[in-house]
Every structure is written in C-alpha cells, then in structure tokens.
Coordinates of C-alpha atoms and ligand atoms in Angstrom, one line a residue:
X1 CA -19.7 27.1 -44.0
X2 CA -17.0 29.1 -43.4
X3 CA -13.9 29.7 -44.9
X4 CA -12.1 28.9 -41.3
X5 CA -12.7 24.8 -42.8
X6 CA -11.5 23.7 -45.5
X7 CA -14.3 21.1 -46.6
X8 CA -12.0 18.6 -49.1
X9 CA -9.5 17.5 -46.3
X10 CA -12.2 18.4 -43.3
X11 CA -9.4 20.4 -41.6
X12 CA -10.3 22.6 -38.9
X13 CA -8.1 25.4 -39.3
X14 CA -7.1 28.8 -36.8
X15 CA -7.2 32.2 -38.7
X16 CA -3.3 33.3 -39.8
X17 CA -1.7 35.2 -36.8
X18 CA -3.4 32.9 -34.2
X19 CA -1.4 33.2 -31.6
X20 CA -0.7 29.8 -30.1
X21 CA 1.2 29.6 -26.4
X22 CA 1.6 27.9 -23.1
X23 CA 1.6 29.8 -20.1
X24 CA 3.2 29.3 -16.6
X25 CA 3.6 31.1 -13.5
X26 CA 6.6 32.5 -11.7
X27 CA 5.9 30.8 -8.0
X28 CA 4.9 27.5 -10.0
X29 CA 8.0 26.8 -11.9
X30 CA 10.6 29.5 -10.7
X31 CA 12.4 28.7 -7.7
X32 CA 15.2 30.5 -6.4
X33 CA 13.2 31.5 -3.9
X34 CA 15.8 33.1 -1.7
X35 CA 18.3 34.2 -4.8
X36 CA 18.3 38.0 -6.9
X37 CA 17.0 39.5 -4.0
X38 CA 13.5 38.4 -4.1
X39 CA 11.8 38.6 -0.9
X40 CA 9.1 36.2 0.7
X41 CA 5.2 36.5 -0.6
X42 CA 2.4 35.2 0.8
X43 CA 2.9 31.9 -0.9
X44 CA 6.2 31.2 1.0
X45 CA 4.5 31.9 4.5
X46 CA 1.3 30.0 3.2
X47 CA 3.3 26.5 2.4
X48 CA 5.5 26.6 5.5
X49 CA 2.0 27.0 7.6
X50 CA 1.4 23.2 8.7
X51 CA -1.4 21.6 7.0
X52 CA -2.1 24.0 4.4
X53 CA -0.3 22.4 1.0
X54 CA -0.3 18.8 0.4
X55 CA 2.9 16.7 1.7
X56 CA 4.5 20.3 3.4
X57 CA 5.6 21.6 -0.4
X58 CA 6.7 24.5 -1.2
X59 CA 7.8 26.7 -4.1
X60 CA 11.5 27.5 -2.9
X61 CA 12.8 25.0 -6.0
X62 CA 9.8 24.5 -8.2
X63 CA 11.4 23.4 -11.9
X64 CA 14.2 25.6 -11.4
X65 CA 13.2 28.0 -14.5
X66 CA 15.0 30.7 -12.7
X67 CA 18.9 29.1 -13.9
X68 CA 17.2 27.0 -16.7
X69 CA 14.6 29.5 -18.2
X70 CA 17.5 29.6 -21.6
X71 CA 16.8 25.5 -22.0
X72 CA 12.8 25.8 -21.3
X73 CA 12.7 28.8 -24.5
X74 CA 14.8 25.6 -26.1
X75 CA 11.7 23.7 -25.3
X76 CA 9.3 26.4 -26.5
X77 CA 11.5 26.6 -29.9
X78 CA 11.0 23.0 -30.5
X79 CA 7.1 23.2 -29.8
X80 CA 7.3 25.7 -32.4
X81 CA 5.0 28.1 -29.6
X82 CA 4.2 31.9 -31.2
X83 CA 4.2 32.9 -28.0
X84 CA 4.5 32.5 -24.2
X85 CA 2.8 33.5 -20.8
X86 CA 4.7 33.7 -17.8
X87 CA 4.2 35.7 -14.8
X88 CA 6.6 38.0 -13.1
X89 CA 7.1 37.9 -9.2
X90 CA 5.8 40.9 -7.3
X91 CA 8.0 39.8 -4.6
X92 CA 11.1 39.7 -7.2
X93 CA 10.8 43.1 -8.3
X94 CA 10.1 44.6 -5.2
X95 CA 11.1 42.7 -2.1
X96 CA 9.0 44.5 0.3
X97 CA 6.1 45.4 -2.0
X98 CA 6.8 49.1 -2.4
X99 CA 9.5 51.8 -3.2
X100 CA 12.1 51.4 -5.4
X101 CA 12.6 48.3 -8.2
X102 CA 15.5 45.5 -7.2
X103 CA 17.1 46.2 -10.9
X104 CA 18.3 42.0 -10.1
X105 CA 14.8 41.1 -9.8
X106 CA 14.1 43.5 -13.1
X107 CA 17.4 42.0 -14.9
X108 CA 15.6 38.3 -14.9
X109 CA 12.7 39.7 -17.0
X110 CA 14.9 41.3 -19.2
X111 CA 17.0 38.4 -19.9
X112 CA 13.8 36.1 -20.3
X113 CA 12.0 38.4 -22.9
X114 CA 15.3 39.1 -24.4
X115 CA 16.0 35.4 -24.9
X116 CA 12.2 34.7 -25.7
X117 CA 11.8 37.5 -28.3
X118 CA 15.5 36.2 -29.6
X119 CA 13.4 32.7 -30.1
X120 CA 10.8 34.4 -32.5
X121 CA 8.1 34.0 -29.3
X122 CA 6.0 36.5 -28.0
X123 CA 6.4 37.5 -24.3
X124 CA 3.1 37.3 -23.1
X125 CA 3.8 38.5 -19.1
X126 CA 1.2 38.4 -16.4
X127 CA 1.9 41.1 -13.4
X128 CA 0.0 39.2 -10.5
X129 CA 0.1 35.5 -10.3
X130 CA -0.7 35.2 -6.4
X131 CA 2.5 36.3 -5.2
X132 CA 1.9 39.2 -3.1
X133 CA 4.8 40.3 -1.3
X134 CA 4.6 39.3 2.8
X135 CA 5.4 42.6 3.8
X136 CA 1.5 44.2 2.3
X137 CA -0.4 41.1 3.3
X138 CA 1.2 42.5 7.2
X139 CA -0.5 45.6 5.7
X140 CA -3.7 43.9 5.4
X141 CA -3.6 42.9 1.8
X142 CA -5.7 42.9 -0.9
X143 CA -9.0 43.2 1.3
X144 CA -6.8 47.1 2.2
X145 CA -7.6 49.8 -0.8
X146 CA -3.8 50.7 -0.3
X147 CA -3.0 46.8 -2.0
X148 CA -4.1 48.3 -5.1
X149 CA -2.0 51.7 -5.1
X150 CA 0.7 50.0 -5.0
X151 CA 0.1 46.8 -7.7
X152 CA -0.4 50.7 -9.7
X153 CA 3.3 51.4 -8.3
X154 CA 4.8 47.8 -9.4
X155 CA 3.2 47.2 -12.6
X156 CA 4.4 50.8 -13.4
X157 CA 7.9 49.7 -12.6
X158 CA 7.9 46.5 -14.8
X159 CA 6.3 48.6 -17.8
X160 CA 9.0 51.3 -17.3
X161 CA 11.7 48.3 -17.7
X162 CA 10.3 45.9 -20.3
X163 CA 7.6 48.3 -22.1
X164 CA 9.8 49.0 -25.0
X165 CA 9.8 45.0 -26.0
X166 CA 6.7 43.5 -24.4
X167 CA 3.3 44.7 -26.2
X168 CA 0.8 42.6 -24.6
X169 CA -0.4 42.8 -21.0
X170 CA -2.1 41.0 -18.6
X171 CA -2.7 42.8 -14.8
X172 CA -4.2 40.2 -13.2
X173 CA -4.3 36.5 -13.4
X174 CA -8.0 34.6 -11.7
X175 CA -8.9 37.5 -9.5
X176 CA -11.6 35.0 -8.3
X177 CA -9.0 32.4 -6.7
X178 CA -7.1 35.5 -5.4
X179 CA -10.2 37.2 -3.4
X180 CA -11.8 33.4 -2.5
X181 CA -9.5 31.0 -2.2
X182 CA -7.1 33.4 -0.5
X183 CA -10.0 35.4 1.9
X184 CA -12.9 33.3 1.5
X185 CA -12.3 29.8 2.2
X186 CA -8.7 30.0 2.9
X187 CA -7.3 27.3 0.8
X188 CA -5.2 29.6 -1.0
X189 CA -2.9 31.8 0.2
X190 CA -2.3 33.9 2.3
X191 CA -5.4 31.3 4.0
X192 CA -7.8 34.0 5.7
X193 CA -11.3 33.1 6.4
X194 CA -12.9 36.4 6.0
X195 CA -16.2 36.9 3.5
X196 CA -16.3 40.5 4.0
X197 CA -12.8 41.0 3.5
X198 CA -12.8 38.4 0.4
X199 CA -15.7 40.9 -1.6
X200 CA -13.0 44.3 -1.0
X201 CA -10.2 41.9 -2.0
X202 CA -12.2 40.9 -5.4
X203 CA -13.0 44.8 -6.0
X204 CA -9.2 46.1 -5.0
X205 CA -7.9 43.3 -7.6
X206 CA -9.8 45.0 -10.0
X207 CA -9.4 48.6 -9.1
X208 CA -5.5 47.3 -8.9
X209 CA -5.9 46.1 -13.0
X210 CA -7.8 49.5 -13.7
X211 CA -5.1 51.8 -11.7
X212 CA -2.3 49.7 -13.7
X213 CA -3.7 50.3 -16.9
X214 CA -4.1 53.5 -16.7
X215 CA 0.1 53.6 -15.2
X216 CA 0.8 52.0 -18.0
X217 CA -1.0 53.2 -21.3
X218 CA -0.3 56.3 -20.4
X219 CA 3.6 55.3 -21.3
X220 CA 3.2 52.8 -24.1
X221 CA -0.6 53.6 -25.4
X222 CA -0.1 51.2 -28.2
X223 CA 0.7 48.6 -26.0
X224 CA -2.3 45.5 -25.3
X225 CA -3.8 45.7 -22.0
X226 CA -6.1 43.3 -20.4
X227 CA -6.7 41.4 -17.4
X228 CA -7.3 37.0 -16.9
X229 CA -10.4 35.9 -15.5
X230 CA -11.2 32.0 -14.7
X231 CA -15.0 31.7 -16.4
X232 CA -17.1 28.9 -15.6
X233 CA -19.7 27.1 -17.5
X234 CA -22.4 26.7 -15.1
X235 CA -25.6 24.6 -14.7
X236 CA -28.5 24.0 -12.8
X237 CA -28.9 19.9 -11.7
X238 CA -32.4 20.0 -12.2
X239 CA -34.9 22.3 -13.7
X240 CA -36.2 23.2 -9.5
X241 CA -36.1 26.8 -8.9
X242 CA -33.9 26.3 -6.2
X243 CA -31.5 24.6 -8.4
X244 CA -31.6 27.1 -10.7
X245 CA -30.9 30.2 -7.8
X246 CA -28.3 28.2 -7.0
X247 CA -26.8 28.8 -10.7
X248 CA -27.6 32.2 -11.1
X249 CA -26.0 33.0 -8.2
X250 CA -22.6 30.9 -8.7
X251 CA -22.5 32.0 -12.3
X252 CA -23.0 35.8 -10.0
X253 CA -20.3 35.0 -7.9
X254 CA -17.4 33.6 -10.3
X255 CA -18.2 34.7 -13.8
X256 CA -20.6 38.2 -13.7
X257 CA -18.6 40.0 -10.5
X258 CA -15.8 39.7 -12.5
X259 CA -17.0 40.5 -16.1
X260 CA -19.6 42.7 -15.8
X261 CA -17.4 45.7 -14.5
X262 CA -14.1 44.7 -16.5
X263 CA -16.5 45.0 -19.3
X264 CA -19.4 47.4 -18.6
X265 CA -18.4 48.9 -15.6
X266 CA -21.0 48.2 -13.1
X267 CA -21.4 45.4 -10.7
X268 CA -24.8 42.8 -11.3
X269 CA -27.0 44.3 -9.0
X270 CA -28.2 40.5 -7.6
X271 CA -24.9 39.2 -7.0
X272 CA -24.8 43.0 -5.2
X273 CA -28.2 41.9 -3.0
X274 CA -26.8 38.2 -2.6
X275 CA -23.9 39.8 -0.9
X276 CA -25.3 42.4 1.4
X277 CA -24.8 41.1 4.2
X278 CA -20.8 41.7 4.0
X279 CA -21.3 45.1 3.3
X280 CA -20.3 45.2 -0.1
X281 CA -20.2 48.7 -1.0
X282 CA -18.1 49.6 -4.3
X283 CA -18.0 53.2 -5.2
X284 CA -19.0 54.5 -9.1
X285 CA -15.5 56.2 -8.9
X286 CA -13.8 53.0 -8.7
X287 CA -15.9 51.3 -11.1
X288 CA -15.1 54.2 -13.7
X289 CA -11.1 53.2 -13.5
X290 CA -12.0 49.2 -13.3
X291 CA -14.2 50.1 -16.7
X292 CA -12.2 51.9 -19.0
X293 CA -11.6 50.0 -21.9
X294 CA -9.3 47.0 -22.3
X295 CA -7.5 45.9 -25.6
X296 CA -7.7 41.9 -24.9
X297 CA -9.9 39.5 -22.8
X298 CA -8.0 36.6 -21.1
X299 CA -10.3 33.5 -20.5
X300 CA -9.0 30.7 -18.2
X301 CA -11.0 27.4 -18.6
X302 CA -10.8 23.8 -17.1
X303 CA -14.9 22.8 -16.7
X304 CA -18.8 23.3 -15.9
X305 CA -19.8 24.0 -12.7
X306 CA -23.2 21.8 -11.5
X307 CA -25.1 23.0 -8.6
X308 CA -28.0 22.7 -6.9
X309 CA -29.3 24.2 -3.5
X310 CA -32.2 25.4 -1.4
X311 CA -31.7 28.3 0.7
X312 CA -31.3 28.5 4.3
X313 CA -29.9 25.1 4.3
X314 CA -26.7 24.5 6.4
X315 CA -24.0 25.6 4.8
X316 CA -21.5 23.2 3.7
X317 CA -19.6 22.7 0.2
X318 CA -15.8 23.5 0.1
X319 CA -14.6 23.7 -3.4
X320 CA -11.5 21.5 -2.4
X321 CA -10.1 19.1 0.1
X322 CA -8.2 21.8 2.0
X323 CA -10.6 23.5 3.5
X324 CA -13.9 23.1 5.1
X325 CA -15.1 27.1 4.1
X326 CA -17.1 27.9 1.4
X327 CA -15.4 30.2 -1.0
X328 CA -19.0 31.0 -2.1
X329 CA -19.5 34.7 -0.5
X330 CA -23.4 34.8 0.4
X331 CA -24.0 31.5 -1.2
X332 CA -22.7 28.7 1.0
X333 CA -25.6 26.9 0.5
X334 CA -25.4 25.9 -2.6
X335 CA -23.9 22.0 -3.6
X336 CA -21.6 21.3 -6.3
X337 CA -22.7 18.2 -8.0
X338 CA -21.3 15.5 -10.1
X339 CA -23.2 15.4 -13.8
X340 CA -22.2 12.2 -14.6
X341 CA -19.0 13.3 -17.4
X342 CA -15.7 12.0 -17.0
X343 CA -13.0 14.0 -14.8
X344 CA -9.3 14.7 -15.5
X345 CA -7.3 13.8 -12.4
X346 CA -8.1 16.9 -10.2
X347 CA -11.7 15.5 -10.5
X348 CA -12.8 18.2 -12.9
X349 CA -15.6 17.6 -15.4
X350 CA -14.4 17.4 -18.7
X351 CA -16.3 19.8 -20.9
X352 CA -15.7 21.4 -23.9
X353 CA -19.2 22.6 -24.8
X354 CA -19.0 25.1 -21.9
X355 CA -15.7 26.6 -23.3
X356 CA -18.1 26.9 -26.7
X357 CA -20.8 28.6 -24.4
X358 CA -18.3 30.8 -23.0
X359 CA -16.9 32.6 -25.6
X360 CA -20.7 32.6 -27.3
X361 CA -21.8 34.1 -24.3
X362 CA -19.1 36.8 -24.5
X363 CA -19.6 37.7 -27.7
X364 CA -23.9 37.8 -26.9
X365 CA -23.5 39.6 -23.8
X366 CA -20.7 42.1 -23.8
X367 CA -19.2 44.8 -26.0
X368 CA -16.8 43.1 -28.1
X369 CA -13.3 42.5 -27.1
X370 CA -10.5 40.0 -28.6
X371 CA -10.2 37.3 -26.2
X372 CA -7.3 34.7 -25.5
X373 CA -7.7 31.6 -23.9
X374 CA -4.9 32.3 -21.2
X375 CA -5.1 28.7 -20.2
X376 CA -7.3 25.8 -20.5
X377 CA -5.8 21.9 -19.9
X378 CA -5.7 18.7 -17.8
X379 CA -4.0 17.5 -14.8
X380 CA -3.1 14.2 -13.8
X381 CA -0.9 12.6 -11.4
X382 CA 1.6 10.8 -14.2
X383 CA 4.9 8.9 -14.1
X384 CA 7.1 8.0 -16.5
X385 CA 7.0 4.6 -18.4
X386 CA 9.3 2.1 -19.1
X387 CA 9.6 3.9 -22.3
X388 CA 11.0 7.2 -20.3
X389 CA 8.1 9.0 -21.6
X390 CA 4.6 9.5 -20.8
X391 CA 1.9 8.5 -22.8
X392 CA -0.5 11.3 -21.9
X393 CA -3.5 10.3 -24.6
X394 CA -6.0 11.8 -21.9
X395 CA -4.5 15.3 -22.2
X396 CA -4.4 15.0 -26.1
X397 CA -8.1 14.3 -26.1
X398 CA -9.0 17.3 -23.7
X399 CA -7.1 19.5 -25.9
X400 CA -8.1 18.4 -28.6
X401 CA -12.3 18.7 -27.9
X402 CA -11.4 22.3 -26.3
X403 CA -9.6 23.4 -29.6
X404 CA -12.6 22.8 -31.4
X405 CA -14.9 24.2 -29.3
X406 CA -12.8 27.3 -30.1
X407 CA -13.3 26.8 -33.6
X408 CA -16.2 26.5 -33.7
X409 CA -17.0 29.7 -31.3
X410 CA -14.4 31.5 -34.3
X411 CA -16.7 30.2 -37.1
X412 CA -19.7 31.5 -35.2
X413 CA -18.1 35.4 -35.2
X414 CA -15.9 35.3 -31.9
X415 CA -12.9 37.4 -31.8
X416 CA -10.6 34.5 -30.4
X417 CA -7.3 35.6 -31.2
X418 CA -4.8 33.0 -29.3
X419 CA -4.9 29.9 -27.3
X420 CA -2.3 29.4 -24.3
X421 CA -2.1 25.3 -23.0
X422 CA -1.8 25.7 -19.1
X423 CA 0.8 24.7 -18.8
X424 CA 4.5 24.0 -20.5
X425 CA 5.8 22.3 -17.6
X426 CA 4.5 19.7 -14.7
X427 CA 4.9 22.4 -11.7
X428 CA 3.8 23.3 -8.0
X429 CA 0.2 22.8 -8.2
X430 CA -0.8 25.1 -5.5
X431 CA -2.4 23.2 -2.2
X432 CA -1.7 20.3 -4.5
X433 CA 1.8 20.9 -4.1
X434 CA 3.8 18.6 -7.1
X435 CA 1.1 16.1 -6.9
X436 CA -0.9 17.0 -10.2
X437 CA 1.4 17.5 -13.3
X438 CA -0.5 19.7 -15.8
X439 CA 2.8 20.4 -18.4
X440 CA 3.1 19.0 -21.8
X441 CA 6.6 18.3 -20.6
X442 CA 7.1 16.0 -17.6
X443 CA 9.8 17.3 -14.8
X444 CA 12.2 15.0 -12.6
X445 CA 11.6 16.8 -9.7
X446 CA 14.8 15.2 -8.3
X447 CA 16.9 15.4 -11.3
X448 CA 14.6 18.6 -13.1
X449 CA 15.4 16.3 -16.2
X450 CA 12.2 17.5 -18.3
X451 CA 10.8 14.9 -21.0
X452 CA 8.3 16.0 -23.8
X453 CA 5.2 13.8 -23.1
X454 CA 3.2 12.7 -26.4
X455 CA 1.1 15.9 -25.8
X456 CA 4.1 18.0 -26.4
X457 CA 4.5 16.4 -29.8
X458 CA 0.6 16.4 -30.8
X459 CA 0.5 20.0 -29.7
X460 CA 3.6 21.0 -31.9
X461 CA 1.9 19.2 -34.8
X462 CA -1.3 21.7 -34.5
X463 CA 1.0 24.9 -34.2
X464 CA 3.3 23.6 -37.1
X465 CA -0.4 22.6 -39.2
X466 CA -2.0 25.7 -37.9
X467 CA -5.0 23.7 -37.2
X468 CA -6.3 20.3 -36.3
X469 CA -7.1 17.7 -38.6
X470 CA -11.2 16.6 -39.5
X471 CA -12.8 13.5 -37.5
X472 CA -15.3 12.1 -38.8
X473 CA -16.8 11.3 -35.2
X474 CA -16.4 13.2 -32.0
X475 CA -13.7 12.1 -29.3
X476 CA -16.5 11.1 -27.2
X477 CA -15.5 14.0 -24.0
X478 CA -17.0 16.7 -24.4
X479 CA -20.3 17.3 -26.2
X480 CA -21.2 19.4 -28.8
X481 CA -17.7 20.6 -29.6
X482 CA -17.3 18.5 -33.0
X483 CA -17.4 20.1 -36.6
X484 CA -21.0 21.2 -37.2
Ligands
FCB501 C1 -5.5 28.0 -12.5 C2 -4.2 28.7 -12.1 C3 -3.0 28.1 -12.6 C4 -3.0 26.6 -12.5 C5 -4.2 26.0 -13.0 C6 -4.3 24.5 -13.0 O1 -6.5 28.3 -11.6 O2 -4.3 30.0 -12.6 O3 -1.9 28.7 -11.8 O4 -2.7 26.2 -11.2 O5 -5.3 26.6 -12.4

C-alpha cells in the first residue's frame, strides 16, 4: 500500500503539486484566421482543398479564443485548472515562416500568459501544433532538413518573448500525425502521399525539437523542455506470428520511432529494416541533437491499437475515412481490428489498461523522465438538452478509468507529474471538422455561447479534491485500471 491511498475513505489521491490542465490548440479553437497579421499555414490551404475535411470546414472562426481567450481563462478559473496547454501559431508569429517575429502575432501570447499567470494557471505552450506556415510547405516542408532550421529560428523567437514567464516547454505536439497523416496517407494536412518523404518528415520533426531545445536552454537553462508524443497501447489479435509481426511493427512505427531517439538516441534498428525500402537513412549527428536530454515527457493517449496481418498481402487499412493510404510506412499490410471493447464516438477503443501499460512501459524501458499526460479524453458528437446542458456521463466514465490507471502507474514508481483533459473546449476536430466535440465545455458554434457540460463540473471536483473518490467496483470500461 502506498501512501498515495488513503485506505479509511478509499480515496485515490494525486501527489501535492500534481499539475492538473486541459490543453487546446491554436488552429482548433483560435480563429482570426486572417486578423494580427497571421499568415495562411498548411491547415488553411488543406480545408479549402475539396473533399479533404468533413462538410468543407475550416479553422478561419474556430471558438473565437483569439477575442475571447480573457472569458475562456474565466472558464479555467472556475474549473479551478493549475495549469493550461495551448499552442502558439507558427503562422502567427511568423507569417511567412522565417525572418523576423510579427511583434502582433508575439503580443497575443503575451497577453494570454499574462492573463493566465494573472489566474494562478500555469502556461503550458506547445510550439508546433500542425500549423506550418504555407510559405515552407512551398519549400517542401517538413520532409526538407531546412523545415527544421527554421522551427530552431521560430521557437527561438517565442522563447526570446515569453521565456522570462513561461517555464515549461513543449516543441512538438504528435510528431507521428505530423509525418503520417500529413505525408503518409494524406488525411492530414498539408495531404501528401509520399512514404519516403513521410520517414524524413518524422526525423526533421525531431531534429526540429532537438535544434529548439538547444535555441532555447541555452537562454533560460532552468526552463522545462520536452516534446508530445501520441503512444499507443498495442496488441496482437491472436497469438499467430503474423499477428504478432504485425504488432511489433505498428508498436515500431508509432510508439518506438518516436521514443527510442527522444529518449536514447538511436532509432530501433527493425523499424529501420521495416523501412528500407524508403531509404531511411538518419545520420548519428542528428540523432546526437534529437537525444540530448529532455526535462519532461508529454504522453498523448486516447486507446489500444489491435492488429493483425500476414505479409505480402495487399495492402489496404486507412486509419480514417478520409483517405484510402495507409499511414503505416513499410507496413500497409497490417489490419486494424475491432477487440470487442466499447468505443467513444470517434470509434476509438476505450481502454485504460493501456494508458497503465504505457507509463509502466516507460518507466521499464527508458531512462527515467517526468512525464505529463498532455492529453488523454473522449469525443462525441453531442447537443444540448432541453436542460441547455449536456449530460456527458460517457466522458466522466472515460476520465474517470484513465485517472486511475495513472494512479495506479504513480503508486507503482512512475514519475507522472500532471494530467492535461484534451480538451477545454468542443473545437475543429481536424478532417472531422466541428463534427466531434471533445471539450468539457460545449460551444454554440453559431452564437460561441460555451456551456460547462457535467464533465466540467466532475472534473473541477477532482482538481478541487486533489483526487478521486474509492469505488468499491470498477466502471466496467476499461480493464485493470481499478484500485488494486
Ligand atoms: C490528437 C490531437 C489533438 C486532438 C485530439 C483529439 O491527436 O493532438 O489536436 O485533435 O487528437
């Protein structure tokens, strides 16, 4: 037993100084797409291309956070959050994706970490959300070396502005949805279909974090640096050895690419042989940067990946309706499939035992870092009730069983220092345009009239109790995330 639970009441309680957030991203909830001198990123050109985001949306008015950011740190306030992650727009900072800083776009961040820290909450910013400015995807983007050089250049530009107030740092945010979705199978922006271009883009993502750690510690080196990677649980369906290739080789692709040289510095030599073919080449050099040491982990986590496969099979399996491309460099082969637990409404396995197996597996497997959930929730497609609010007991439940599972993976010795709720508001969902609402606080898109659903009030009742309260019996969505 630990001294995490306090055994009379059966609480399950964080450590003190647990940082508890929400996150958000700038092209999700900012808007103003055209105001402060922001010029257009790849996002903008990606949701006017026909066919590409669900019902022609786009990002141009989003939630509006840009003129109502003051009334959404009200929000925060009320939800009693210690702190909040946001991301700044490459594109706002600098139009064109190099030379100098629009001090407009710069003024923005000021006011909102001014205003947050004014709230007692901790800005929590993340440099690259997606947006890459239009002008260096013309360039080539992120599959070009040169994309990373100047991430260096704009991260440096943002520290040299908000460094003095802002101590913890995240580079990148999901490089894998950024190299794979955007270069792989094209569902994401900027929507290229090109494997070997979608490995470089992985490795220049990184080599970007590295070079923009190094720009920036060597100003602040007190500051917190680290970068947001989306981990995946990930199973074989059956116990066939072509089932279980098939999950070596996903768990490769979207977990160990990413955290092997984050953390020890070296690609996995088998996701390096699965890959050959593109001509993956990645020199030590570059892994020495992408290596150094980081002061903080994020982890983003929805669910378990399933898959099974025989190689040399046609290739099929898109990860999402919008595109018929695997994302799955060297691997198309493999199938994702169903294992039978309930979904949230993206039609993502609900499972909080592979958050639990996650952070367990960190803590095994790598040289110890603290780690932050940089987001972890549910999405659904929700309306109001006659009430006006919404009744979002599905959401509770899911956040609830992942909350334990990080408990539980604290009791067991894991440095888990923070949990951020993706996300504080409903927002553009990406290719899913407004369709999925993933906020503890439901938006009007028409009137931006934002309502606290019942998850907004369970979740301020676990910051405010620093913990959640015992169950005798397990929610019933997610095993092997109870008490012990
Ligand atoms: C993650 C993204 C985030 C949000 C959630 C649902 O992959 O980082 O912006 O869209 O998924």
């Amino acid at each position: 037993m630990t001294s995490l639970r306090n055994e009379t009441s059966t609480e399950i309680r964080f450590p003190a100084g647990f940082r508890w957030g929400a996150a958000t991203a700038a092209y999700q909830i900012e808007g103003a797409a055209a105001e402060g001198g922001r010029g257009p990123s790849i996002w903008d050109t990606f949701c006017r291309t026909p066919g590409k985001v669900l019902n022609g949306e786009n990002g141009d008015i989003a939630v509006d956070h840009y003129h109502r950011f003051a009334d959404d740190i009200a929000l925060m306030a009320d939800l009693g959050l210690t702190a909040y992650r946001f991301s700044i727009s490459w594109p706002r900072v600098q139009p064109a994706g190099a030379g100098r800083a629009n001090e407009e776009g710069l003024d923005f961040y000021r006011r909102l970490v001014d205003a947050l820290l004014a709230a007692g909450i901790e800005p929590w910013p993340t440099l690259y959300h997606w947006d890459l400015p239009q002008p260096l995807e013309d360039a080539g983007g992120w599959p070009e070396r040169e994309t990373a050089h100047r991430f260096a250049d704009y991260a440096d530009l943002v520290h040299a502005a908000l460094g003095d107030r802002v101590r913890n740092w995240t580079t990148v945010n999901e490089p894998w949805c950024a190299a794979f979705l955007g270069y792989a199978s094209g569902e994401h922006a900027p929507g290229r279909i090109d494997p070997a271009g979608s490995l470089r883009a992985a490795h220049h993502l990184l080599l970007g974090h590295g070079l923009a750690v190094e720009a920036m510690r060597a100003r602040t080196p007190d500051n917190g640096f680290g970068a947001a990677v989306n981990l995946y649980a990930v199973s074989p369906a059956t116990g066939d050895p072509a089932d279980v290739d098939a999950a070596r080789r996903i768990d490769g692709l979207q977990n160990r690419l990413f955290l092997d040289p984050l953390l020890l510095g070296r690609y996995p030599e088998d996701v390096l042989a699965d890959t050959g073919p593109y001509g993956f080449a990645p020199s030590d050099a570059d892994l020495a940067v992408i290596g150094r040491p980081i002061d903080h982990l994020g982890i983003n986590y929805y669910s378990r990946h399933t898959v099974a496969g025989t190689p040399g099979e046609a290739a099929q399996t898109a990860s999402s309706p919008f595109s018929t491309q695997s994302p799955w460099v060297g691997s198309d082969h493999v199938r994702f499939v169903p294992a039978g637990r309930p979904v949230t409404g993206m039609g993502w396995e609900i499972d909080a035992s592979g958050l639990h197996e996650i952070l367990t597996r960190l803590r095994r497997e790598y040289p110890s870092v603290p780690l932050y959930i940089t987001e972890n929730g549910a999405g659904y497609d929700e309306v109001l009730d006659e009430s006006g609010t919404v009744r979002d007991a599905a959401r509770i439940a899911y956040l609830d069983g992942h909350l334990r599972a990080c408990h539980e993976a604290i009791t067991e010795g894991v440095p888990l220092r923070g949990y951020f709720t993706w996300s504080l508001l409903d927002n553009f969902e990406w290719a899913w345009g407004y369709s999925k609402r993933f906020g503890l606080v439901h938006v009007d898109y028409a009137t931006q009239r934002r309502v606290p659903k019942d998850s907004a009030r369970w979740y301020a009742g676990v910051i405010g109790r620093g913990g959640l309260p015992g169950r005798g019996q397990r929610a019933g969505h997610g095993e092997g995330t109870g008490q012990p």
